[in-house]
mmCIF file of C-alpha atoms in Angstrom:
data_model
loop_
_atom_site.group_PDB
_atom_site.id
_atom_site.type_symbol
_atom_site.label_atom_id
_atom_site.label_comp_id
_atom_site.label_asym_id
_atom_site.label_seq_id
_atom_site.Cartn_x
_atom_site.Cartn_y
_atom_site.Cartn_z
ATOM 1 C CA MET D 1 101.503 95.449 115.162
ATOM 2 C CA THR D 2 103.591 98.317 113.816
ATOM 3 C CA GLU D 3 105.395 100.201 116.518
ATOM 4 C CA PRO D 4 104.468 103.801 117.327
ATOM 5 C CA ALA D 5 107.689 105.219 115.941
ATOM 6 C CA ASN D 6 107.008 103.635 112.656
ATOM 7 C CA LEU D 7 103.452 105.001 112.644
ATOM 8 C CA ASP D 8 104.886 108.448 113.345
ATOM 9 C CA ARG D 9 106.836 108.208 110.076
ATOM 10 C CA LEU D 10 103.686 107.042 108.252
ATOM 11 C CA GLU D 11 101.728 109.993 109.616
ATOM 12 C CA GLU D 12 104.389 112.350 108.314
ATOM 13 C CA ARG D 13 104.035 110.867 104.864
ATOM 14 C CA LEU D 14 100.288 111.100 104.984
ATOM 15 C CA GLY D 15 100.406 114.690 106.334
ATOM 16 C CA TYR D 16 98.007 113.886 109.228
ATOM 17 C CA ARG D 17 98.344 113.073 112.908
ATOM 18 C CA PHE D 18 95.711 110.785 114.311
ATOM 19 C CA ASN D 19 93.887 111.623 117.465
ATOM 20 C CA ASP D 20 92.705 108.012 117.741
ATOM 21 C CA ARG D 21 95.575 105.747 116.855
ATOM 22 C CA SER D 22 93.206 102.741 116.890
ATOM 23 C CA LEU D 23 91.596 103.954 113.695
ATOM 24 C CA LEU D 24 95.077 104.112 112.057
ATOM 25 C CA GLN D 25 95.806 100.570 113.133
ATOM 26 C CA GLU D 26 92.438 99.314 111.896
ATOM 27 C CA ALA D 27 92.998 100.959 108.542
ATOM 28 C CA LEU D 28 96.298 99.134 108.188
ATOM 29 C CA THR D 29 94.906 95.752 109.114
ATOM 30 C CA HIS D 30 94.062 93.437 106.249
ATOM 31 C CA ALA D 31 91.153 90.946 106.444
ATOM 32 C CA SER D 32 93.600 88.046 106.500
ATOM 33 C CA ALA D 33 94.984 89.270 109.901
ATOM 34 C CA GLY D 34 91.731 88.802 111.799
ATOM 35 C CA ASP D 35 88.329 90.139 112.517
ATOM 36 C CA ALA D 36 89.152 93.727 113.300
ATOM 37 C CA ASN D 37 90.205 94.682 109.771
ATOM 38 C CA ASN D 38 90.045 97.622 107.411
ATOM 39 C CA GLU D 39 87.224 96.540 105.146
ATOM 40 C CA ARG D 40 84.557 98.864 106.712
ATOM 41 C CA LEU D 41 86.987 101.789 106.614
ATOM 42 C CA GLU D 42 87.739 100.971 102.975
ATOM 43 C CA PHE D 43 83.990 101.110 102.192
ATOM 44 C CA LEU D 44 83.855 104.599 103.797
ATOM 45 C CA GLY D 45 87.061 105.828 102.240
ATOM 46 C CA ASP D 46 85.906 104.611 98.771
ATOM 47 C CA ALA D 47 82.826 106.887 99.074
ATOM 48 C CA VAL D 48 84.931 109.827 100.346
ATOM 49 C CA ILE D 49 87.513 109.625 97.556
ATOM 50 C CA ASN D 50 84.754 109.280 94.914
ATOM 51 C CA LEU D 51 83.076 112.482 96.335
ATOM 52 C CA VAL D 52 86.359 114.433 96.560
ATOM 53 C CA VAL D 53 87.500 113.547 93.000
ATOM 54 C CA THR D 54 83.979 114.175 91.535
ATOM 55 C CA GLU D 55 83.745 117.574 93.136
ATOM 56 C CA ALA D 56 87.300 118.552 92.172
ATOM 57 C CA LEU D 57 86.735 117.653 88.492
ATOM 58 C CA PHE D 58 83.367 119.449 88.502
ATOM 59 C CA ARG D 59 84.815 122.666 89.897
ATOM 60 C CA ASN D 60 88.101 122.697 88.024
ATOM 61 C CA LEU D 61 86.907 121.538 84.540
ATOM 62 C CA PRO D 62 83.816 123.614 83.796
ATOM 63 C CA LEU D 63 84.094 123.124 80.036
ATOM 64 C CA HIS D 64 84.095 119.384 80.156
ATOM 65 C CA ASP D 65 80.845 117.519 79.610
ATOM 66 C CA GLU D 66 79.480 114.653 81.916
ATOM 67 C CA GLY D 67 81.027 111.957 79.608
ATOM 68 C CA LYS D 68 84.577 113.403 79.819
ATOM 69 C CA LEU D 69 84.293 113.983 83.593
ATOM 70 C CA THR D 70 83.107 110.422 84.192
ATOM 71 C CA GLU D 71 86.080 109.098 82.160
ATOM 72 C CA LEU D 72 88.584 111.234 84.068
ATOM 73 C CA LYS D 73 87.043 110.227 87.428
ATOM 74 C CA GLY D 74 87.201 106.567 86.445
ATOM 75 C CA VAL D 75 90.876 106.756 85.875
ATOM 76 C CA LEU D 76 91.686 108.730 89.121
ATOM 77 C CA VAL D 77 89.810 106.356 91.387
ATOM 78 C CA SER D 78 90.870 103.049 89.559
ATOM 79 C CA ARG D 79 92.775 100.333 91.290
ATOM 80 C CA ASN D 80 95.906 101.094 89.266
ATOM 81 C CA THR D 81 95.924 104.723 90.203
ATOM 82 C CA LEU D 82 95.264 104.078 93.933
ATOM 83 C CA LYS D 83 97.982 101.462 93.918
ATOM 84 C CA ARG D 84 100.515 103.959 92.591
ATOM 85 C CA VAL D 85 99.454 106.565 95.159
ATOM 86 C CA ALA D 86 99.841 104.008 97.941
ATOM 87 C CA GLU D 87 103.302 103.136 96.641
ATOM 88 C CA SER D 88 104.353 106.752 96.528
ATOM 89 C CA LEU D 89 103.358 107.095 100.205
ATOM 90 C CA GLY D 90 105.028 103.831 101.175
ATOM 91 C CA ILE D 91 101.904 102.399 102.766
ATOM 92 C CA ALA D 92 102.614 98.668 101.952
ATOM 93 C CA GLU D 93 105.302 98.318 104.605
ATOM 94 C CA TYR D 94 102.848 99.228 107.402
ATOM 95 C CA ILE D 95 100.105 96.845 106.489
ATOM 96 C CA HIS D 96 99.324 93.920 108.826
ATOM 97 C CA THR D 97 98.448 90.730 107.090
ATOM 98 C CA GLY D 98 97.760 87.135 108.116
ATOM 99 C CA SER D 99 100.058 84.147 107.470
ATOM 100 C CA GLY D 100 98.413 83.491 104.109
ATOM 101 C CA LEU D 101 99.691 86.767 102.559
ATOM 102 C CA PRO D 102 103.109 88.163 101.996
ATOM 103 C CA SER D 103 104.036 91.523 103.501
ATOM 104 C CA GLY D 104 105.703 94.741 102.506
ATOM 105 C CA SER D 105 106.710 95.092 98.866
ATOM 106 C CA GLU D 106 105.477 91.548 98.090
ATOM 107 C CA LEU D 107 101.832 92.416 98.774
ATOM 108 C CA PRO D 108 99.314 92.054 95.922
ATOM 109 C CA PRO D 109 98.898 95.510 94.340
ATOM 110 C CA SER D 110 95.229 95.879 95.327
ATOM 111 C CA VAL D 111 95.950 95.444 99.049
ATOM 112 C CA ALA D 112 97.841 98.725 99.317
ATOM 113 C CA GLY D 113 95.250 100.553 97.239
ATOM 114 C CA ASN D 114 92.472 99.262 99.496
ATOM 115 C CA ALA D 115 94.506 100.346 102.531
ATOM 116 C CA LEU D 116 94.822 103.889 101.076
ATOM 117 C CA GLU D 117 91.023 104.164 100.891
ATOM 118 C CA ALA D 118 90.810 102.731 104.486
ATOM 119 C CA LEU D 119 93.213 105.361 105.635
ATOM 120 C CA LEU D 120 91.158 108.163 104.090
ATOM 121 C CA GLY D 121 88.047 106.731 105.820
ATOM 122 C CA ALA D 122 89.916 106.586 109.110
ATOM 123 C CA ILE D 123 91.065 110.215 108.758
ATOM 124 C CA TYR D 124 87.409 111.210 107.930
ATOM 125 C CA LEU D 125 86.184 109.628 111.157
ATOM 126 C CA ASP D 126 89.107 110.934 113.287
ATOM 127 C CA CYS D 127 88.452 114.649 112.383
ATOM 128 C CA PRO D 128 85.842 116.782 114.090
ATOM 129 C CA ASP D 129 82.406 116.845 112.364
ATOM 130 C CA ASP D 130 82.789 120.306 111.115
ATOM 131 C CA THR D 131 86.241 119.867 109.517
ATOM 132 C CA ARG D 132 86.323 116.163 108.417
ATOM 133 C CA LEU D 133 85.229 116.625 104.816
ATOM 134 C CA HIS D 134 87.505 119.589 104.274
ATOM 135 C CA ARG D 135 90.447 117.726 105.759
ATOM 136 C CA ALA D 136 89.754 114.531 103.857
ATOM 137 C CA ARG D 137 89.431 116.605 100.622
ATOM 138 C CA HIS D 138 92.710 118.431 101.248
ATOM 139 C CA LEU D 139 94.681 115.279 101.893
ATOM 140 C CA ALA D 140 93.140 113.132 99.077
ATOM 141 C CA LEU D 141 93.898 115.882 96.501
ATOM 142 C CA ARG D 142 97.407 116.300 97.745
ATOM 143 C CA TRP D 143 98.032 112.539 97.460
ATOM 144 C CA LEU D 144 96.453 112.385 94.056
ATOM 145 C CA GLN D 145 97.962 115.573 92.614
ATOM 146 C CA PRO D 146 100.831 113.929 90.622
ATOM 147 C CA GLU D 147 98.273 111.609 89.081
ATOM 148 C CA ILE D 148 95.937 114.517 88.274
ATOM 149 C CA ASP D 149 98.755 116.379 86.580
ATOM 150 C CA GLN D 150 99.830 113.458 84.514
ATOM 151 C CA LEU D 151 96.241 112.490 83.559
ATOM 152 C CA GLN D 152 95.340 116.055 82.352
ATOM 153 C CA HIS D 153 98.482 116.154 80.175
ATOM 154 C CA HIS D 154 97.959 112.652 78.713
ATOM 155 C CA TRP D 155 94.246 112.927 78.348
ATOM 156 C CA GLY D 156 94.419 116.204 76.459
ATOM 157 C CA ARG D 157 97.126 115.041 74.045
ATOM 158 C CA THR D 158 95.747 111.562 73.223
ATOM 159 C CA ARG D 159 92.253 112.904 72.439
ATOM 160 C CA ALA D 160 93.358 116.036 70.621
ATOM 161 C CA LYS D 161 93.149 114.453 67.087
ATOM 162 C CA GLN D 162 89.625 113.318 67.680
ATOM 163 C CA GLU D 163 88.534 116.669 69.125
ATOM 164 C CA LEU D 164 90.092 118.567 66.257
ATOM 165 C CA GLN D 165 88.544 116.338 63.635
ATOM 166 C CA ILE D 166 85.041 116.713 65.125
ATOM 167 C CA TRP D 167 85.395 120.558 65.282
ATOM 168 C CA CYS D 168 86.732 120.791 61.624
ATOM 169 C CA GLN D 169 83.911 118.670 60.299
ATOM 170 C CA ARG D 170 81.250 120.498 62.218
ATOM 171 C CA GLU D 171 82.404 124.033 61.746
ATOM 172 C CA LEU D 172 84.288 123.972 58.390
ATOM 173 C CA GLY D 173 83.200 120.777 56.600
ATOM 174 C CA VAL D 174 86.838 119.681 56.071
ATOM 175 C CA LEU D 175 89.279 117.311 57.725
ATOM 176 C CA PRO D 176 92.619 118.362 59.234
ATOM 177 C CA VAL D 177 95.680 117.242 57.303
ATOM 178 C CA TYR D 178 98.881 116.132 59.125
ATOM 179 C CA GLU D 179 102.116 116.710 57.308
ATOM 180 C CA VAL D 180 105.507 115.362 58.326
ATOM 181 C CA THR D 181 107.889 118.344 57.753
ATOM 182 C CA ASN D 182 111.102 116.898 59.153
ATOM 183 C CA THR D 183 112.544 113.527 60.085
ATOM 184 C CA ARG D 184 115.711 113.104 62.039
ATOM 185 C CA ASP D 185 117.929 110.090 62.625
ATOM 186 C CA ARG D 186 116.634 107.240 64.785
ATOM 187 C CA GLU D 187 118.661 108.274 67.818
ATOM 188 C CA ALA D 188 117.052 111.758 68.041
ATOM 189 C CA GLU D 189 114.755 112.329 70.881
ATOM 190 C CA ASP D 190 112.145 114.223 68.748
ATOM 191 C CA ARG D 191 112.544 112.301 65.481
ATOM 192 C CA PHE D 192 109.355 113.375 63.688
ATOM 193 C CA THR D 193 108.143 116.938 63.178
ATOM 194 C CA VAL D 194 104.489 117.337 62.141
ATOM 195 C CA GLN D 195 102.315 120.336 61.332
ATOM 196 C CA VAL D 196 98.532 120.485 60.972
ATOM 197 C CA ARG D 197 96.838 122.104 57.914
ATOM 198 C CA ILE D 198 93.138 122.992 58.063
ATOM 199 C CA GLY D 199 92.145 124.211 54.696
ATOM 200 C CA GLU D 200 94.697 126.841 53.748
ATOM 201 C CA GLU D 201 95.745 127.569 57.343
ATOM 202 C CA VAL D 202 98.844 125.976 58.827
ATOM 203 C CA PHE D 203 99.320 125.658 62.568
ATOM 204 C CA THR D 204 102.417 125.425 64.858
ATOM 205 C CA SER D 205 104.548 122.293 64.322
ATOM 206 C CA ALA D 206 105.174 119.681 67.030
ATOM 207 C CA ALA D 207 107.939 117.062 67.375
ATOM 208 C CA ALA D 208 107.961 113.664 69.101
ATOM 209 C CA PRO D 209 109.892 110.369 68.976
ATOM 210 C CA ASN D 210 107.213 108.804 66.718
ATOM 211 C CA LYS D 211 104.814 110.053 64.158
ATOM 212 C CA LYS D 212 101.691 109.220 66.057
ATOM 213 C CA ASP D 213 102.758 111.230 69.140
ATOM 214 C CA ALA D 214 103.841 114.091 66.898
ATOM 215 C CA GLU D 215 100.430 114.138 65.283
ATOM 216 C CA HIS D 216 98.698 114.169 68.694
ATOM 217 C CA ALA D 217 100.895 117.025 69.918
ATOM 218 C CA ALA D 218 100.348 119.067 66.763
ATOM 219 C CA ALA D 219 96.651 118.634 67.056
ATOM 220 C CA TRP D 220 96.701 119.728 70.654
ATOM 221 C CA LEU D 221 98.673 122.884 69.687
ATOM 222 C CA ALA D 222 96.111 123.568 66.902
ATOM 223 C CA ILE D 223 93.279 123.314 69.421
ATOM 224 C CA GLU D 224 95.055 125.684 71.750
ATOM 225 C CA GLY D 225 95.544 128.125 68.900
ATOM 226 C CA LEU D 226 91.816 127.937 67.935
ATOM 227 C CA ARG D 227 90.776 128.465 71.543
ATOM 228 C CA ALA D 228 93.147 131.497 71.877
ATOM 229 C CA SER D 229 91.614 133.070 68.825
ATOM 230 C CA GLY D 230 88.113 132.506 70.017
ATOM 231 C CA ARG D 231 87.130 130.104 67.268
ATOM 232 C CA ILE D 232 86.721 127.196 69.663
ATOM 233 C CA VAL D 233 84.394 128.205 72.501
ATOM 234 C CA GLU D 234 83.411 125.503 75.014
#
């Protein structure tokens, strides 16, 4: 088992001190290590993180419909996302496994993500009844914040062309036109500059390493401009 000093360091990374260390130990014990493992805590933690993420998206993105919220939630609670969060917290080195599995950095990616859910379940149980959901929410969102920031940026940019086209067809009966206004040499960081034209109106240009990304960025800027002028109201 991991020594207390090491668990102190893990608790610092998590931002939480356990009242019942046995819950922490259980959350870090993979099924391959024996009967007292983290699968039940993982089951609880999965429910908690789904609730926390769902509530956060609902409160913070009031203009998004159910389909968009579902898509965003699916990304944030996916195995890949939880694996990255677990890696950022350094959880893998504390997980106890049986002889059939490697340990530390050699663990299968899903094991650390599952342990992250188990840790959240353990924290939920360790807290007093009147504070457990508040505490679990605070910690889960803190752990996930880098992923949330990256997702909001990526999601908005990659879907901007589709959103702009739908709006143009519905409101104006035209399609947006993307025009390359400048091309720099291959070594340039922002090689392509693209502007969007909607009818006779030209919007702010955007630059990116390739034409596709420049078009996405230009569409996103056009949408922001239309929102600022009150023409897109969600």
